[in-house]
Coordinates of C-alpha atoms and ligand atoms in Angstrom, one line a residue:
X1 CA -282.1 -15.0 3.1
X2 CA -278.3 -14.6 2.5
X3 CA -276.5 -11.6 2.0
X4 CA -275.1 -12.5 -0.9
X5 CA -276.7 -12.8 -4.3
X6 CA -274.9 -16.2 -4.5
X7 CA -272.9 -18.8 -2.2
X8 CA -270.2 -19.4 -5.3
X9 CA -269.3 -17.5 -8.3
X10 CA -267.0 -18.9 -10.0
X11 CA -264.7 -17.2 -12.7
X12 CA -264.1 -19.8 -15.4
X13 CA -265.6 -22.5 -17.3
X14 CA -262.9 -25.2 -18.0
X15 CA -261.8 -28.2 -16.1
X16 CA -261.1 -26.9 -12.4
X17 CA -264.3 -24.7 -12.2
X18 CA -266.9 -26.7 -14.2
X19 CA -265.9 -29.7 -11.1
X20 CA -266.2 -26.9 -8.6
X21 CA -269.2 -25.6 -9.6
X22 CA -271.2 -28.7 -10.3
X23 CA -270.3 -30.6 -7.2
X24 CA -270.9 -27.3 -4.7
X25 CA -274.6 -26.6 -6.6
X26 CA -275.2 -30.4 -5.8
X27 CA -274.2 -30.0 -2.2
X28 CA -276.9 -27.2 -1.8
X29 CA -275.3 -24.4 -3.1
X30 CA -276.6 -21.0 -5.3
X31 CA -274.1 -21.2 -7.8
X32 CA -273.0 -18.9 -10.7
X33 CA -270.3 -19.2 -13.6
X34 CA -268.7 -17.0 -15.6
X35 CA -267.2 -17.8 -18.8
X36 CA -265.5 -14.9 -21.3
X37 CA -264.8 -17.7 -23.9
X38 CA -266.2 -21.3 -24.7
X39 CA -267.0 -23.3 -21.7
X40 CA -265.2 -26.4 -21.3
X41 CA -261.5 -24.5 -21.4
X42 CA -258.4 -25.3 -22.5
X43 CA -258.5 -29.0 -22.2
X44 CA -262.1 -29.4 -24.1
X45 CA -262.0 -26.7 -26.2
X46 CA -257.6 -26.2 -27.6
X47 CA -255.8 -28.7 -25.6
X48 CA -256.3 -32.4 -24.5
X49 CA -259.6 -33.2 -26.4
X50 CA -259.2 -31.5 -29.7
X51 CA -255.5 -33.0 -29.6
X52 CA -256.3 -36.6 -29.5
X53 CA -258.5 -36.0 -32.0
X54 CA -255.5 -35.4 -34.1
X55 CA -253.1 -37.8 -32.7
X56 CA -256.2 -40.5 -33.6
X57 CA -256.2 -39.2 -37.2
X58 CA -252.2 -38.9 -37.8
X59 CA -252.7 -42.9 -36.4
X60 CA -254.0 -43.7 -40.0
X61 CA -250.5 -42.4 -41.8
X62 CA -248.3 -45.4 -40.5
X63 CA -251.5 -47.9 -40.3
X64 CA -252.3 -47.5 -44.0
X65 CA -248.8 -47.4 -44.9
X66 CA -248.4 -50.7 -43.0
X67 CA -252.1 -52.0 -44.1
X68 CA -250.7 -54.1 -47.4
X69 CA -248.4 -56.2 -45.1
X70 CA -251.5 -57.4 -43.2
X71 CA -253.4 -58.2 -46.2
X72 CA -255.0 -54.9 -47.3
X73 CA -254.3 -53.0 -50.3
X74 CA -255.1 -49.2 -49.8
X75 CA -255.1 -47.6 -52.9
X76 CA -255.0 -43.9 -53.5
X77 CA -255.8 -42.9 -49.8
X78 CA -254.7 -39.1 -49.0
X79 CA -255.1 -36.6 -46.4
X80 CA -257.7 -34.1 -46.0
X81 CA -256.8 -31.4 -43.4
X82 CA -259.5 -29.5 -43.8
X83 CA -262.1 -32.3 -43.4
X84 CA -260.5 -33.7 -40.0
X85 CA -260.0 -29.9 -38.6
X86 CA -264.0 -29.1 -39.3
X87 CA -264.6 -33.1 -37.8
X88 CA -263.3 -32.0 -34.8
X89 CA -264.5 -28.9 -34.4
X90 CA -267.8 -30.1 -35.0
X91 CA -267.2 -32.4 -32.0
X92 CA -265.6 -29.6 -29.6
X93 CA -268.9 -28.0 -30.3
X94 CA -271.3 -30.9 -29.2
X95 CA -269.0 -31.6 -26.1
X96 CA -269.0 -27.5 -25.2
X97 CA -272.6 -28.1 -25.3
X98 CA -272.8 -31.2 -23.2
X99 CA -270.9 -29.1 -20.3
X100 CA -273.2 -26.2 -20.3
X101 CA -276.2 -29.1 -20.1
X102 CA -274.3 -30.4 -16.8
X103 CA -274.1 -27.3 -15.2
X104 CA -278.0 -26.4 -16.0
X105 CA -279.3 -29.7 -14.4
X106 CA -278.0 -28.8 -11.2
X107 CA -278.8 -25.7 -11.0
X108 CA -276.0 -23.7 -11.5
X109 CA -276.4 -20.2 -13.1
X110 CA -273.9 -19.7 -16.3
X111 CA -273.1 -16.3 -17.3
X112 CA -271.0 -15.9 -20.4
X113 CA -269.0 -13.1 -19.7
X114 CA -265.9 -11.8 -18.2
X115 CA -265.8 -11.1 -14.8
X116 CA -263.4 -9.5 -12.6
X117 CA -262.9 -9.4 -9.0
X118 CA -263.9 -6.1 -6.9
X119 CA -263.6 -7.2 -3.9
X120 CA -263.2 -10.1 -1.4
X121 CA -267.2 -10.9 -2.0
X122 CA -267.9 -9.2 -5.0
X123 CA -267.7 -9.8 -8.8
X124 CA -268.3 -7.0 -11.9
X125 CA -269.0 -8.5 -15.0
X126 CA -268.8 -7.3 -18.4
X127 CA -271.7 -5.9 -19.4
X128 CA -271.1 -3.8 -15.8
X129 CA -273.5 -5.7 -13.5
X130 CA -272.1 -6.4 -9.8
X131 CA -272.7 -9.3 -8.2
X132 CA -272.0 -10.9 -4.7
X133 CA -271.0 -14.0 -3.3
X134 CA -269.9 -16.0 -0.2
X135 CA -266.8 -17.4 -1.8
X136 CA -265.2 -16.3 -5.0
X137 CA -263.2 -19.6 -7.1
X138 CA -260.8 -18.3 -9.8
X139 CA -260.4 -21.1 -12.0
X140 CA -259.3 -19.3 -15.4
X141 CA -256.6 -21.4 -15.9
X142 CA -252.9 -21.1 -18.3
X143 CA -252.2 -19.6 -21.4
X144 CA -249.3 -20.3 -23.9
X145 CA -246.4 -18.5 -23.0
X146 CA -245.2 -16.1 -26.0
X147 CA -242.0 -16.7 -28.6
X148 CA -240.1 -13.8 -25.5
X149 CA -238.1 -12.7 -28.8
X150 CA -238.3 -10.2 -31.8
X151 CA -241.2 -10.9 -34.0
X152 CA -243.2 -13.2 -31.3
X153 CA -246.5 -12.1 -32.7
X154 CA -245.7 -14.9 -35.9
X155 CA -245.3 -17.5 -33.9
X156 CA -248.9 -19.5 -33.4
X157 CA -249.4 -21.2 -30.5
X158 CA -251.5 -24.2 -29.5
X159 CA -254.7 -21.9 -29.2
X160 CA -254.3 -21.3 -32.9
X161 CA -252.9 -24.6 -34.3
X162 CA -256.2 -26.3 -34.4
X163 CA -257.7 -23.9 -36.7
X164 CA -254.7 -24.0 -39.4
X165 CA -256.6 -23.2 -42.9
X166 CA -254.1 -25.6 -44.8
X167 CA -251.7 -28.3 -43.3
X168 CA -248.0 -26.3 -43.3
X169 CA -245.4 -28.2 -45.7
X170 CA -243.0 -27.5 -43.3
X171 CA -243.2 -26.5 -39.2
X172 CA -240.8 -25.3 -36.6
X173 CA -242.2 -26.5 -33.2
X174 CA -240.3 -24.6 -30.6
X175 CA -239.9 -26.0 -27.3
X176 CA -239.3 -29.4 -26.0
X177 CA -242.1 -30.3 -23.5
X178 CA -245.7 -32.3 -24.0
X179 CA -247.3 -29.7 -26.8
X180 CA -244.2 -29.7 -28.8
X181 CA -243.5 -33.5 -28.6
X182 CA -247.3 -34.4 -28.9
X183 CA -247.4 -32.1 -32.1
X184 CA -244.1 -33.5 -33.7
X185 CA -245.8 -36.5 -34.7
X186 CA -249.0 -35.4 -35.5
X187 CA -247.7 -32.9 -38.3
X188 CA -245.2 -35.6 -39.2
X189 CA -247.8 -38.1 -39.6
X190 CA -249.6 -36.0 -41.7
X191 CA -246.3 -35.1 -44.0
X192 CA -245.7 -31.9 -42.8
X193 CA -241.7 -31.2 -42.7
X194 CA -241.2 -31.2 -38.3
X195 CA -238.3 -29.7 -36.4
X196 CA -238.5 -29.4 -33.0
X197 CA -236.4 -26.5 -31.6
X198 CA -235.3 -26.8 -27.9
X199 CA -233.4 -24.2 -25.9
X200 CA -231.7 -26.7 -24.0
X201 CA -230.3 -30.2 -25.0
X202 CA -233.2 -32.2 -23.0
X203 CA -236.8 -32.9 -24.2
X204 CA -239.0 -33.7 -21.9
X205 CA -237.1 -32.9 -19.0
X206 CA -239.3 -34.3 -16.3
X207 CA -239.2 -37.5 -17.7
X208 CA -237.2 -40.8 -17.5
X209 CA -234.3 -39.7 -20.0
X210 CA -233.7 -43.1 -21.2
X211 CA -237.4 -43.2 -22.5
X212 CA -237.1 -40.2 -23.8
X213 CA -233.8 -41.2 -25.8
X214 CA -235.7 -43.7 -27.2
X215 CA -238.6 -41.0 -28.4
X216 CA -236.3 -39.4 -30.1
X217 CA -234.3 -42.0 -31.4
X218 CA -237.4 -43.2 -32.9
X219 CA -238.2 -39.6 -34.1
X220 CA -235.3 -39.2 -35.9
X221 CA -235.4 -42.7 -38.1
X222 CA -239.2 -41.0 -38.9
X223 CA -237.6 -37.8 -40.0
X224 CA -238.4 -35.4 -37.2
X225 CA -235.5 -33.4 -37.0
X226 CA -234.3 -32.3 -33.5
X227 CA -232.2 -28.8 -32.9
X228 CA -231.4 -28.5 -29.4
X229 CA -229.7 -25.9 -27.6
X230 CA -231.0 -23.4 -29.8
X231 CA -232.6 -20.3 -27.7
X232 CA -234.6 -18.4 -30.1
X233 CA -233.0 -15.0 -31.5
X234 CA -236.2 -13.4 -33.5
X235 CA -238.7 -14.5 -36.1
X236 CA -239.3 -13.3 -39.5
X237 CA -241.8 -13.2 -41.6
X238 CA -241.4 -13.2 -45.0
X239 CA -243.4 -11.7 -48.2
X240 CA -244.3 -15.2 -49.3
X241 CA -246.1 -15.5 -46.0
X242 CA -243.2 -18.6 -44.5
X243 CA -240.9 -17.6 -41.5
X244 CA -237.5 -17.3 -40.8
X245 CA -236.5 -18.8 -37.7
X246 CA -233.1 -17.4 -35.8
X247 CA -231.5 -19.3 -33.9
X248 CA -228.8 -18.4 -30.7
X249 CA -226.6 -21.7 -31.5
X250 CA -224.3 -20.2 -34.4
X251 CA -226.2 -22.1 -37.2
X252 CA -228.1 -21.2 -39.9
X253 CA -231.7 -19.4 -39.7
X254 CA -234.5 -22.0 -40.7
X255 CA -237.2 -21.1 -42.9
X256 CA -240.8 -23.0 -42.6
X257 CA -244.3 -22.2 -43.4
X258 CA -246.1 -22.1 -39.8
X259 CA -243.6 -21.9 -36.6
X260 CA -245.6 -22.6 -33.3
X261 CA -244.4 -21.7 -30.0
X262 CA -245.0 -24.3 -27.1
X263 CA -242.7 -23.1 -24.6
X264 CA -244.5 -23.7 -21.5
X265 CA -247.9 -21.9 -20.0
X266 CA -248.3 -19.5 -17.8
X267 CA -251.4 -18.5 -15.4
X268 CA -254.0 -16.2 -17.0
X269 CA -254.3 -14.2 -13.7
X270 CA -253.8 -10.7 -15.0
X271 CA -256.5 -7.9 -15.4
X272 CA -258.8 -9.4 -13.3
X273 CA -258.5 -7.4 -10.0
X274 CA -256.6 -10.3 -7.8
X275 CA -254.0 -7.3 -6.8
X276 CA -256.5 -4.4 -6.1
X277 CA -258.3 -6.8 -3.8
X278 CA -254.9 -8.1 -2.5
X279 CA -255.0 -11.1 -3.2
X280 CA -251.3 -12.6 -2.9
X281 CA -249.4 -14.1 -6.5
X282 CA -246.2 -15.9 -7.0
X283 CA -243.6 -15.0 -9.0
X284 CA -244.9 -16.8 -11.8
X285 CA -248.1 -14.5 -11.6
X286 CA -249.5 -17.6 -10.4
X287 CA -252.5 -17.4 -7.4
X288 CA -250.9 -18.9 -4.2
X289 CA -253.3 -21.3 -2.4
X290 CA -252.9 -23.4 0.5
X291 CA -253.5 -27.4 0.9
X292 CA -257.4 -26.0 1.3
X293 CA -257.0 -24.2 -2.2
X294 CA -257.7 -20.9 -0.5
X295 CA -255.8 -18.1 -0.8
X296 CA -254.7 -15.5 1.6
X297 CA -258.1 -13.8 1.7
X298 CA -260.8 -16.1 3.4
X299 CA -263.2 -15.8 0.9
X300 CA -261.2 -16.3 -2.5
X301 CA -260.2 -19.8 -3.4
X302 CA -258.4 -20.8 -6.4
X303 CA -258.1 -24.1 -8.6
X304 CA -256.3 -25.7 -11.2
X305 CA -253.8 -24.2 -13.7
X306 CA -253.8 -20.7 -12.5
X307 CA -252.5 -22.0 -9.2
X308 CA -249.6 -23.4 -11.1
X309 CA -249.3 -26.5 -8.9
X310 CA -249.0 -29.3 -11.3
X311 CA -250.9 -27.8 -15.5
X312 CA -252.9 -31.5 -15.8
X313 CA -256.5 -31.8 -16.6
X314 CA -257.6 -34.5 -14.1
X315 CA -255.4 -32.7 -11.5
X316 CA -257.6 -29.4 -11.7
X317 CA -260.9 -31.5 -11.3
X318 CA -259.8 -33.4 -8.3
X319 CA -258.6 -29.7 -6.5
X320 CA -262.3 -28.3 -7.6
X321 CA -264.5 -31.5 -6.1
X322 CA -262.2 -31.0 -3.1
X323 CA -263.1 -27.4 -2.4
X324 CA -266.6 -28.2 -3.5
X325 CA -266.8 -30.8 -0.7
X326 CA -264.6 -29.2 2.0
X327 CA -266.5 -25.6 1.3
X328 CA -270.1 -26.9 0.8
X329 CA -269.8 -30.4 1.6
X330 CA -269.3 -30.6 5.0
X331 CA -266.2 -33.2 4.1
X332 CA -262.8 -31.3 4.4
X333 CA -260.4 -32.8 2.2
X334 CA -257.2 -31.7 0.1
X335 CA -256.0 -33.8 -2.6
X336 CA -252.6 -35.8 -3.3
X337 CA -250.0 -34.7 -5.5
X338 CA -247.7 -37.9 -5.1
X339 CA -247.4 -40.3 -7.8
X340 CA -249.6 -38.6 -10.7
X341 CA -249.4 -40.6 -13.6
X342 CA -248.9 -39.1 -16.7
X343 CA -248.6 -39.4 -20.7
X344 CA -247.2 -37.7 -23.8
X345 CA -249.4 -38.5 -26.6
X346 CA -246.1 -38.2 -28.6
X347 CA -245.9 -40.8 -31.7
X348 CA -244.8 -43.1 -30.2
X349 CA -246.3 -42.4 -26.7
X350 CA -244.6 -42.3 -23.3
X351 CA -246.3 -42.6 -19.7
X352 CA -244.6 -42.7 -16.3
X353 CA -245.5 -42.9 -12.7
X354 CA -243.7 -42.2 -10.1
X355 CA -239.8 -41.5 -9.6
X356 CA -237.5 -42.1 -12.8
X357 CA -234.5 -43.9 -12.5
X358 CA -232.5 -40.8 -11.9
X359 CA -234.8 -39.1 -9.1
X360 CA -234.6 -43.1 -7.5
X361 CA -231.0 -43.1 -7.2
X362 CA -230.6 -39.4 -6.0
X363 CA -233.0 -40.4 -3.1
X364 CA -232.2 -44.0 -2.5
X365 CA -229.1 -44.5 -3.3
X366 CA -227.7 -48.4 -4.5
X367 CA -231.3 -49.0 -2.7
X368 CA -233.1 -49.6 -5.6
X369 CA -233.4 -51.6 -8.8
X370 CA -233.9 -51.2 -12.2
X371 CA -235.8 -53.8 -14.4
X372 CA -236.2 -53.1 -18.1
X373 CA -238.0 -54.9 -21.3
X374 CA -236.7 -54.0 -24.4
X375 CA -238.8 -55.5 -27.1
X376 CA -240.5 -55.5 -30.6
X377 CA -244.0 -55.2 -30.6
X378 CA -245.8 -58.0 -32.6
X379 CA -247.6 -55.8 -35.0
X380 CA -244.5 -53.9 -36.0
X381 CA -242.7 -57.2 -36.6
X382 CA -245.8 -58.1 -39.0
X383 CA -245.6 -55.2 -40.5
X384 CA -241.9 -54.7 -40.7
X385 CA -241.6 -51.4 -38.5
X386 CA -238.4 -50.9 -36.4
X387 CA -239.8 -49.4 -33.7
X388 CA -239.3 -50.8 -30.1
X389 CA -241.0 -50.6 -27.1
X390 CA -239.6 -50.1 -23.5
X391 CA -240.4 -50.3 -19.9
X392 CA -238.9 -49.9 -16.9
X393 CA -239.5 -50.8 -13.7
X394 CA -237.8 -49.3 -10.3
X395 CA -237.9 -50.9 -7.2
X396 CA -237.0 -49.7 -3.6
X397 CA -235.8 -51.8 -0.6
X398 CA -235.6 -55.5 0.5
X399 CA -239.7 -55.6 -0.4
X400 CA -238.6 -54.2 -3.8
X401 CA -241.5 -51.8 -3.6
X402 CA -242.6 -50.7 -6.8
X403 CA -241.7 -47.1 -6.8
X404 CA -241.5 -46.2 -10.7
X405 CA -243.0 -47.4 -14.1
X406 CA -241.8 -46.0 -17.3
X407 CA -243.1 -47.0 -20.4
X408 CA -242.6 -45.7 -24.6
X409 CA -244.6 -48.0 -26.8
X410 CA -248.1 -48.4 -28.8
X411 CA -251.0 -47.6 -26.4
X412 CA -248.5 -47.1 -23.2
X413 CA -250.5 -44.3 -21.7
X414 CA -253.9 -46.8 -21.7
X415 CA -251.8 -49.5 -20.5
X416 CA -249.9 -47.6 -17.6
X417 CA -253.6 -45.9 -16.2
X418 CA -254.1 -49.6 -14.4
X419 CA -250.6 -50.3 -13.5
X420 CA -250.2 -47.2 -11.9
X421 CA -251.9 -49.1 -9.2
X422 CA -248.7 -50.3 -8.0
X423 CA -247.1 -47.7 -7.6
X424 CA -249.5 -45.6 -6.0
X425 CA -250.6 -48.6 -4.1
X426 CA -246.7 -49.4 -3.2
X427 CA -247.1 -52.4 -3.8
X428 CA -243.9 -54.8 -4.0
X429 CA -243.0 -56.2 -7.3
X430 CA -243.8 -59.7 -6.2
X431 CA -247.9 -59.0 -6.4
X432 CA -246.9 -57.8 -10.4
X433 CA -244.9 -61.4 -10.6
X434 CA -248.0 -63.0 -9.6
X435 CA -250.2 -61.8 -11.8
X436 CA -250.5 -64.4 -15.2
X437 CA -249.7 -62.6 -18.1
X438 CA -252.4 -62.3 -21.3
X439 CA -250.9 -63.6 -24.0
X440 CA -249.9 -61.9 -26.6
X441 CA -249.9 -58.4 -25.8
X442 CA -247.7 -55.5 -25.2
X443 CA -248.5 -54.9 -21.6
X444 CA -248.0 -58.4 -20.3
X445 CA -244.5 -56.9 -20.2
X446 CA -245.4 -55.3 -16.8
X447 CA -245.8 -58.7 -15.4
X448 CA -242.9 -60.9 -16.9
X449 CA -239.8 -58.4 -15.8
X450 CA -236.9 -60.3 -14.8
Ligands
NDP1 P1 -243.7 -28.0 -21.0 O1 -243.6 -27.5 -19.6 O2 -244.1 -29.4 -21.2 O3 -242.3 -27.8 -21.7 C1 -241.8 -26.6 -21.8 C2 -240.6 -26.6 -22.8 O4 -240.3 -25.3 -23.2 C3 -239.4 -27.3 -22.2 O5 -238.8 -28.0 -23.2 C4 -238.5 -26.1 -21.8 O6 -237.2 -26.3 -22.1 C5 -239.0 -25.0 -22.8 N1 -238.9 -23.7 -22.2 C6 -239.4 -23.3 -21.0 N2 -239.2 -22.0 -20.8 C7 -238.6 -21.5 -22.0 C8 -238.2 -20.2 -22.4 N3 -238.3 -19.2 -21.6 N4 -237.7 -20.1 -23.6 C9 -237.5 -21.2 -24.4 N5 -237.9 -22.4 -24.1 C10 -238.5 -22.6 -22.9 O7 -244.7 -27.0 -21.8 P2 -245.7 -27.2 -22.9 O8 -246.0 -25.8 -23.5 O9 -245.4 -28.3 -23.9 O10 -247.0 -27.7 -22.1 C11 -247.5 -26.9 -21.1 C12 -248.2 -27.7 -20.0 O11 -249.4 -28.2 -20.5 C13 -247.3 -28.9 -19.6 O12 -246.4 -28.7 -18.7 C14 -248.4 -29.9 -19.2 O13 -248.6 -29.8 -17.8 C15 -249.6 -29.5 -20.0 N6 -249.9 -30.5 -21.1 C16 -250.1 -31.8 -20.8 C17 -250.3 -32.7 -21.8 C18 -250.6 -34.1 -21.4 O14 -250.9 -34.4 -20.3 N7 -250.4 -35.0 -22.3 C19 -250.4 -32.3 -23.2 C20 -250.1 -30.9 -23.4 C21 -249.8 -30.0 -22.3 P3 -236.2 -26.8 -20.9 O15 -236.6 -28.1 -20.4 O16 -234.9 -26.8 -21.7 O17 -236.2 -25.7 -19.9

């Protein structure tokens, strides 16, 4: 008999703990989760799944629009908020069901509370029970930071976007990162009036700039309006319900019916009892974990966004099978944060790999070079659009290693998932030369750079 009452309790029911818990009960493990909310967490239940949802529905605006020029005549079609909002829904419910099936086939007990840490083996939940266990995971994840300026509490956020009873005539997205971006064309696409409202002059920061040029390039001939270098003064709200929007860069206050915050997320490590117990945080409140994902008490292991290590979906899963196997699995591992590939389901979207041309240079000097395929899709030529694709490939040394892909274009995120394998593979750009190109398509690109 163990001392404990289990082997794992995790705190936390999204991404990073539903991994951790599944793969630990199916390495033998007595396993319990806790859950305050809905299981599934951010990305299943406000974030990634919900979103391209939307991004699939705001699709339809340029596709109907563009349908008559490929023989279709689409007469009287209109857009129903309300229906696609409940649609989804609908579906966040089946899926938040589907993960609580997963959990119960092997085993693993869920408990749909809050629970907070009250020591280095022991757990009180909500309803005042204490439990023990071996090892504690704290997997709770981000949350949205706040507006940080008078009248934050009208700003929405993404937690609250998805629930909007009517679409807004007009939104202020502030911030200039995935959520904002991502958002920008979805409200566009669905006719709502979009700025996007940066504190500095860069969007996207961490990505190739010349992509991201072209985003906005292409955001602007849409309509999306861009004010950069604005840091937020206060928000107001006004008796017709609409906001006022002030602004620190000497223009004129902004006025719009919903303004949503997406400045960045931050760990949701506070009120649980991590600093009574002792366990050590960063600066960002954020749990600091080794390689191993432990922390500095033995017992108490952390994963995914509320480690702060890199906020993506697929990243906190790979950190919670690798504590799962290294803890319970008799197969120590840690995980790899080089070359994560990534995408901005922006309209249109970007995905990268690996370094952009500006992180090449400032680490390899004249070493590398830059190939780049500027071109019109064939569907937006049919159909008369403007918009251009673009991709870029870096490579390093005398090999020509490919050491960066860079892509803005229709589909680019499901087209980069497979060529990420040259990057990650290192692979030198010859292998891509030999591969024969489909014909016609968009990502043929990757193999036809000269
Ligand atoms: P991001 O980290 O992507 O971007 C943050 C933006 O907010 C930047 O433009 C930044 O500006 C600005 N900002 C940061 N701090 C402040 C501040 N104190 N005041 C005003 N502006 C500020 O954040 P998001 O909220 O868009 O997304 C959060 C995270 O969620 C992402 O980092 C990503 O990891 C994840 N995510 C991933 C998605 C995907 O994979 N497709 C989709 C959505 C979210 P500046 O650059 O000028 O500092």
């Amino acid at each position: 008999m163990s001392e404990f009452d289990y082997d794992l309790f995790v705190i936390g029911g999204g991404s990073g703990g539903v991994r951790a818990a599944r793969i630990s009960a199916t390495h033998g493990a007595k396993v319990a989760i806790a859950e305050e909310y809905r299981m599934g967490g951010t990305c299943v239940i406000r974030g990634c799944v919900p979103k391209k949802m939307l991004v699939y529905g705001s699709h339809f605006a340029e596709d109907l629009h563009e349908a008559e020029r490929f023989g279709w005549d689409i007469e009287g079609a209109k857009f129903d908020w309300p229906r696609l909002r409940d649609i989804v829904q609908t579906d966040i419910d089946r899926l938040e069901g589907l993960y609580g099936n997963t959990l119960g086939n092997v085993g693993a007990e869920i408990i749909k509370q809050r629970a907070v840490i009250t020591g280095p083996n022991e757990v009180k939940l909500a309803d005042g029970k204490t439990v023990t266990a071996k090892y504690i995971l704290v997997a709770t994840g981000g949350w949205p930071a706040s507006a940080r300026c008078e009248g934050e509490e009208h700003a929405l956020t993404s937690n609250e976007i998805f629930h909007l009873e009517e679409k807004p005539e007009s939104i202020i997205i502030v911030g200039g990162g995935y959520i904002a971006n991502e958002f920008a064309g979805i409200f566009h696409a669905f006719g709502s009036d979009v700025t996007v409202a940066n504190r500095s002059e860069k969007i996207l920061r961490p990505y190739d700039q010349e992509i991201v040029g072209k985003l906005q390039e292409m955001g602007e001939a849409k309509g999306i309006k861009y004010r950069l270098d604005a840091p937020l003064e206060k928000i107001v709200k006004n008796d017709d319900g609409t906001v006022t929007v002030h602004f620190k860069d000497g223009g004129e206050p902004q006025t719009a019916d919903v303004i949503m915050v997406a400045t960045g997320r931050v760990p949701k490590s506070g009120d649980m009892g991590l600093e009574e117990v002792g366990v050590e945080l960063d600066k960002s409140g954020a749990i600091a974990v080794g390689d191993d994902n432990k922390s500095n008490i033995d017992s108490i292991y952390a994963v995914g966004d509320v480690t702060n290590r890199v906020q993506l979906t697929p990243v906190a899963i790979r950190e919670g099978h690798a504590f799962a196997d290294t803890v319970f699995g008799n197969n120590p591992r840690t995980i790899s944060y080089d070359n994560i590939p990534s995408a901005v389901f922006s309209s249109p979207p970007i995905a990268a790999v690996g370094l952009t041309e500006d992180e090449a240079r400032e680490k390899f000097g004249d070493d590398i070079k830059v190939y780049k395929s500027d071109f019109r899709p064939m569907k937006n030529v049919v159909s008369g659009r403007e918009e251009r694709g673009l991709y870029k490939m870096i490579t390093q040394g005398p090999d020509e290693t490919v050491i960066g892909l860079h892509m803005i274009g229709p589909e680019s995120s499901e087209i980069l998932q497979g060529a990420a394998v040259a990057v990650v593979g290192g692979m030198p750009k010859k292998v891509l030369d030999d591969v024969v190109a489909i014909h016609p398509s968009m990502a043929e690109e990757l193999v036809l750079f000269k």
